[in-house]
Every structure is written in C-alpha cells, then in structure tokens.
Amino acid sequence: MNYTQAIEKLFPAFEQYYNLSKTTEAPFCARAEFRSHNEQYLLVRSAHIADIDSNEYIYFATEESLGTEKLTSLAEEAWKQGLAKITPYYGHKNSDITLIIFAEKIDDEVKKSVRKIKKYQSYKFGFFGWSRFKLILAQFPEKKYWSNSHGSEFKKLIEKTFRNA
C-alpha cells in the first residue's frame, strides 16, 4: 500500500464524526471539520448559564518526499487557514488545528524535529478559549508514524487503522 492509498483508507475513520471535504485549496488534498455546541441551563431553559463551543480542523496532505522546508510551510499554512476559521467569544472553549501528512520518504531531520513543532494560541488569557496545533507524519509503505506531543492520540488512531492492513 502506498501513501495515496493509505490516506483513502483513513477517510472512513473520520467520516462518522467529521465533515470531510476532499476538494480543498492547495497544498492540502482534504479537510475535515468537527464542531460541537453545548449549552448549560439552571433547572429551566430560560435560566441560560453558558454556551460551550469546541471545534477541530484537520488538514490532510500527501507528499512523495518530505523535507524540513516543506514540513514548515505545510504546518504554517494549516495553522494560518485554521486560525482564519476561529471566532473567539465568551463561549468558545477550544479550536484545535491538526495536520496529517502521508509521505513515501521522510528525511531524518524531519523525524527528529517533528516533536519540536508546537503552536498554541490563547484568546484573552484563556477566557475566550485556546487553539492547539497537532501534527502527525505517516510514512508508507513502511508504516512508521511520528507526532508532536498534542498529536499523540491521532497517531494512535492511525497506527490502529493500519495495524493489520
């Protein structure tokens, strides 16, 4: 299985909870969005206490060969596009931005530096929520995976999806 077939195999895992769009602007091949809105009341609906919004934007990319410059440009572009969709307000809890890259060849420098890529944005000292950046790299056909600290749960999902494939 090569890296383009692998990303197609991963899409059904996201279709259940995310709105998946396979047509997106370059350099990404697909995008998935998750939005959750929750409201809290005190005994009756008219005693509205709080709104809680949580969002997640996932960008998928495929690369034949992934170097440090390309990784940096993809990460910056995903972060920029994700932040453009966020509207912080008193009920905004968090909006996470995730980049999942499938590649055939990944440079050794990239493998070492992936854990160092960290992005975080707090809105009004956290009162209006925050945004975190999750990064996952998948190398196919070797089935090797790397992630930054925030992306470890997606790394586990991808490992589990391709364990027996």
PDB file of C-alpha atoms in Angstrom, residues 28-153:
ATOM      1  CA  PHE A  28      -3.843  20.066   1.069  1.00  0.00           C
ATOM      2  CA  CYS A  29      -5.707  17.155  -0.511  1.00  0.00           C
ATOM      3  CA  ALA A  30      -8.576  17.040   2.014  1.00  0.00           C
ATOM      4  CA  ARG A  31     -10.012  18.771   5.067  1.00  0.00           C
ATOM      5  CA  ALA A  32     -12.204  17.557   7.921  1.00  0.00           C
ATOM      6  CA  GLU A  33     -14.148  19.747  10.342  1.00  0.00           C
ATOM      7  CA  PHE A  34     -15.768  18.928  13.661  1.00  0.00           C
ATOM      8  CA  ARG A  35     -17.987  21.380  15.519  1.00  0.00           C
ATOM      9  CA  SER A  36     -19.643  20.874  18.879  1.00  0.00           C
ATOM     10  CA  HIS A  37     -22.023  23.306  20.577  1.00  0.00           C
ATOM     11  CA  ASN A  38     -23.284  22.731  24.084  1.00  0.00           C
ATOM     12  CA  GLU A  39     -25.491  24.853  26.327  1.00  0.00           C
ATOM     13  CA  GLN A  40     -25.913  24.790  30.084  1.00  0.00           C
ATOM     14  CA  TYR A  41     -29.035  25.779  31.998  1.00  0.00           C
ATOM     15  CA  LEU A  42     -30.048  26.082  35.622  1.00  0.00           C
ATOM     16  CA  LEU A  43     -33.210  23.988  36.126  1.00  0.00           C
ATOM     17  CA  VAL A  44     -35.171  25.617  33.280  1.00  0.00           C
ATOM     18  CA  ARG A  45     -34.195  26.573  29.772  1.00  0.00           C
ATOM     19  CA  SER A  46     -34.815  30.275  30.387  1.00  0.00           C
ATOM     20  CA  ALA A  47     -32.048  30.281  33.037  1.00  0.00           C
ATOM     21  CA  HIS A  48     -29.277  30.039  30.465  1.00  0.00           C
ATOM     22  CA  ILE A  49     -25.818  29.854  32.086  1.00  0.00           C
ATOM     23  CA  ALA A  50     -23.273  29.201  29.345  1.00  0.00           C
ATOM     24  CA  ASP A  51     -22.504  28.272  25.755  1.00  0.00           C
ATOM     25  CA  ILE A  52     -19.599  25.932  25.065  1.00  0.00           C
ATOM     26  CA  ASP A  53     -18.155  25.642  21.558  1.00  0.00           C
ATOM     27  CA  SER A  54     -15.421  23.220  20.614  1.00  0.00           C
ATOM     28  CA  ASN A  55     -14.040  22.906  17.076  1.00  0.00           C
ATOM     29  CA  GLU A  56     -11.425  20.882  15.264  1.00  0.00           C
ATOM     30  CA  TYR A  57      -9.986  21.441  11.802  1.00  0.00           C
ATOM     31  CA  ILE A  58      -7.940  18.659  10.228  1.00  0.00           C
ATOM     32  CA  TYR A  59      -5.846  19.138   7.097  1.00  0.00           C
ATOM     33  CA  PHE A  60      -4.533  16.168   5.099  1.00  0.00           C
ATOM     34  CA  ALA A  61      -1.502  16.334   2.821  1.00  0.00           C
ATOM     35  CA  THR A  62       0.354  13.803   0.690  1.00  0.00           C
ATOM     36  CA  GLU A  63       3.994  14.215  -0.265  1.00  0.00           C
ATOM     37  CA  GLU A  64       6.344  11.982  -2.188  1.00  0.00           C
ATOM     38  CA  SER A  65       9.347  13.303  -0.278  1.00  0.00           C
ATOM     39  CA  LEU A  66       9.077  15.404   2.889  1.00  0.00           C
ATOM     40  CA  GLY A  67      11.887  17.754   3.864  1.00  0.00           C
ATOM     41  CA  THR A  68      12.219  20.334   6.621  1.00  0.00           C
ATOM     42  CA  GLU A  69      11.227  23.303   4.430  1.00  0.00           C
ATOM     43  CA  LYS A  70       8.135  21.549   3.102  1.00  0.00           C
ATOM     44  CA  LEU A  71       7.081  20.457   6.601  1.00  0.00           C
ATOM     45  CA  THR A  72       7.448  24.005   7.900  1.00  0.00           C
ATOM     46  CA  SER A  73       5.463  25.504   5.025  1.00  0.00           C
ATOM     47  CA  LEU A  74       2.654  22.924   5.381  1.00  0.00           C
ATOM     48  CA  ALA A  75       2.474  23.478   9.144  1.00  0.00           C
ATOM     49  CA  GLU A  76       2.358  27.268   8.762  1.00  0.00           C
ATOM     50  CA  GLU A  77      -0.314  27.076   6.067  1.00  0.00           C
ATOM     51  CA  ALA A  78      -2.513  24.705   8.099  1.00  0.00           C
ATOM     52  CA  TRP A  79      -2.128  26.925  11.185  1.00  0.00           C
ATOM     53  CA  LYS A  80      -2.971  30.048   9.149  1.00  0.00           C
ATOM     54  CA  GLN A  81      -6.041  28.505   7.465  1.00  0.00           C
ATOM     55  CA  GLY A  82      -7.288  27.041  10.738  1.00  0.00           C
ATOM     56  CA  LEU A  83      -6.932  30.297  12.693  1.00  0.00           C
ATOM     57  CA  ALA A  84      -8.855  32.135   9.969  1.00  0.00           C
ATOM     58  CA  LYS A  85     -11.937  29.988  10.754  1.00  0.00           C
ATOM     59  CA  ILE A  86     -11.914  30.674  14.500  1.00  0.00           C
ATOM     60  CA  THR A  87     -14.125  33.301  16.113  1.00  0.00           C
ATOM     61  CA  PRO A  88     -13.263  33.502  19.816  1.00  0.00           C
ATOM     62  CA  TYR A  89     -16.000  34.709  22.176  1.00  0.00           C
ATOM     63  CA  TYR A  90     -17.073  34.072  25.779  1.00  0.00           C
ATOM     64  CA  GLY A  91     -18.475  30.603  24.929  1.00  0.00           C
ATOM     65  CA  HIS A  92     -15.534  29.399  22.840  1.00  0.00           C
ATOM     66  CA  LYS A  93     -13.670  26.603  24.624  1.00  0.00           C
ATOM     67  CA  ASN A  94     -11.108  25.370  22.123  1.00  0.00           C
ATOM     68  CA  SER A  95     -10.361  25.039  18.424  1.00  0.00           C
ATOM     69  CA  ASP A  96      -7.685  22.506  17.570  1.00  0.00           C
ATOM     70  CA  ILE A  97      -5.883  22.527  14.230  1.00  0.00           C
ATOM     71  CA  THR A  98      -4.438  19.221  13.026  1.00  0.00           C
ATOM     72  CA  LEU A  99      -2.134  18.426  10.111  1.00  0.00           C
ATOM     73  CA  ILE A 100      -1.757  14.812   8.966  1.00  0.00           C
ATOM     74  CA  ILE A 101       0.909  14.220   6.333  1.00  0.00           C
ATOM     75  CA  PHE A 102       1.301  10.963   4.409  1.00  0.00           C
ATOM     76  CA  ALA A 103       4.652  10.613   2.669  1.00  0.00           C
ATOM     77  CA  GLU A 104       6.698   7.968   0.924  1.00  0.00           C
ATOM     78  CA  LYS A 105      10.061   9.300   2.082  1.00  0.00           C
ATOM     79  CA  ILE A 106      10.694  11.427   5.174  1.00  0.00           C
ATOM     80  CA  ASP A 107      14.091  12.977   5.907  1.00  0.00           C
ATOM     81  CA  ASP A 108      15.816  12.067   9.167  1.00  0.00           C
ATOM     82  CA  GLU A 109      15.931  15.750  10.195  1.00  0.00           C
ATOM     83  CA  VAL A 110      12.147  15.930   9.911  1.00  0.00           C
ATOM     84  CA  LYS A 111      11.708  12.836  12.076  1.00  0.00           C
ATOM     85  CA  LYS A 112      13.822  14.454  14.791  1.00  0.00           C
ATOM     86  CA  SER A 113      12.212  17.890  14.588  1.00  0.00           C
ATOM     87  CA  VAL A 114       8.531  16.876  14.483  1.00  0.00           C
ATOM     88  CA  ARG A 115       8.258  16.812  18.302  1.00  0.00           C
ATOM     89  CA  LYS A 116       9.635  20.363  18.480  1.00  0.00           C
ATOM     90  CA  ILE A 117       6.855  21.879  16.352  1.00  0.00           C
ATOM     91  CA  LYS A 118       4.469  23.455  18.842  1.00  0.00           C
ATOM     92  CA  LYS A 119       1.877  26.124  18.224  1.00  0.00           C
ATOM     93  CA  TYR A 120      -0.569  27.472  20.764  1.00  0.00           C
ATOM     94  CA  GLN A 121      -2.855  30.498  20.786  1.00  0.00           C
ATOM     95  CA  SER A 122      -4.758  31.751  23.824  1.00  0.00           C
ATOM     96  CA  TYR A 123      -7.633  34.200  23.383  1.00  0.00           C
ATOM     97  CA  LYS A 124      -7.985  36.873  26.084  1.00  0.00           C
ATOM     98  CA  PHE A 125      -5.846  34.944  28.596  1.00  0.00           C
ATOM     99  CA  GLY A 126      -7.873  31.764  28.020  1.00  0.00           C
ATOM    100  CA  PHE A 127     -11.231  33.316  28.915  1.00  0.00           C
ATOM    101  CA  PHE A 128     -12.248  33.126  25.234  1.00  0.00           C
ATOM    102  CA  GLY A 129     -10.629  29.709  24.709  1.00  0.00           C
ATOM    103  CA  TRP A 130      -7.461  28.495  23.030  1.00  0.00           C
ATOM    104  CA  SER A 131      -6.091  26.746  19.955  1.00  0.00           C
ATOM    105  CA  ARG A 132      -3.511  23.962  19.768  1.00  0.00           C
ATOM    106  CA  PHE A 133      -1.635  22.526  16.796  1.00  0.00           C
ATOM    107  CA  LYS A 134      -1.424  18.763  16.308  1.00  0.00           C
ATOM    108  CA  LEU A 135       0.992  17.262  13.792  1.00  0.00           C
ATOM    109  CA  ILE A 136       1.160  13.651  12.605  1.00  0.00           C
ATOM    110  CA  LEU A 137       3.506  12.171   9.999  1.00  0.00           C
ATOM    111  CA  ALA A 138       2.886   8.769   8.404  1.00  0.00           C
ATOM    112  CA  GLN A 139       5.440   7.071   6.179  1.00  0.00           C
ATOM    113  CA  PHE A 140       4.176   4.457   3.747  1.00  0.00           C
ATOM    114  CA  PRO A 141       4.732   1.659   2.772  1.00  0.00           C
ATOM    115  CA  GLU A 142       6.980   1.272   5.888  1.00  0.00           C
ATOM    116  CA  LYS A 143       4.069   2.107   8.247  1.00  0.00           C
ATOM    117  CA  LYS A 144       6.069   4.357  10.553  1.00  0.00           C
ATOM    118  CA  TYR A 145       4.489   7.251  12.430  1.00  0.00           C
ATOM    119  CA  TRP A 146       5.644  10.383  14.268  1.00  0.00           C
ATOM    120  CA  SER A 147       3.743  13.153  16.041  1.00  0.00           C
ATOM    121  CA  ASN A 148       4.221  16.186  18.218  1.00  0.00           C
ATOM    122  CA  SER A 149       3.013  16.000  21.824  1.00  0.00           C
ATOM    123  CA  HIS A 150      -0.546  17.167  21.065  1.00  0.00           C
ATOM    124  CA  GLY A 151      -0.962  14.758  18.142  1.00  0.00           C
ATOM    125  CA  SER A 152      -0.300  11.534  20.023  1.00  0.00           C
ATOM    126  CA  GLU A 153      -3.981  10.455  20.127  1.00  0.00           C
TER     127      GLU A 153
END
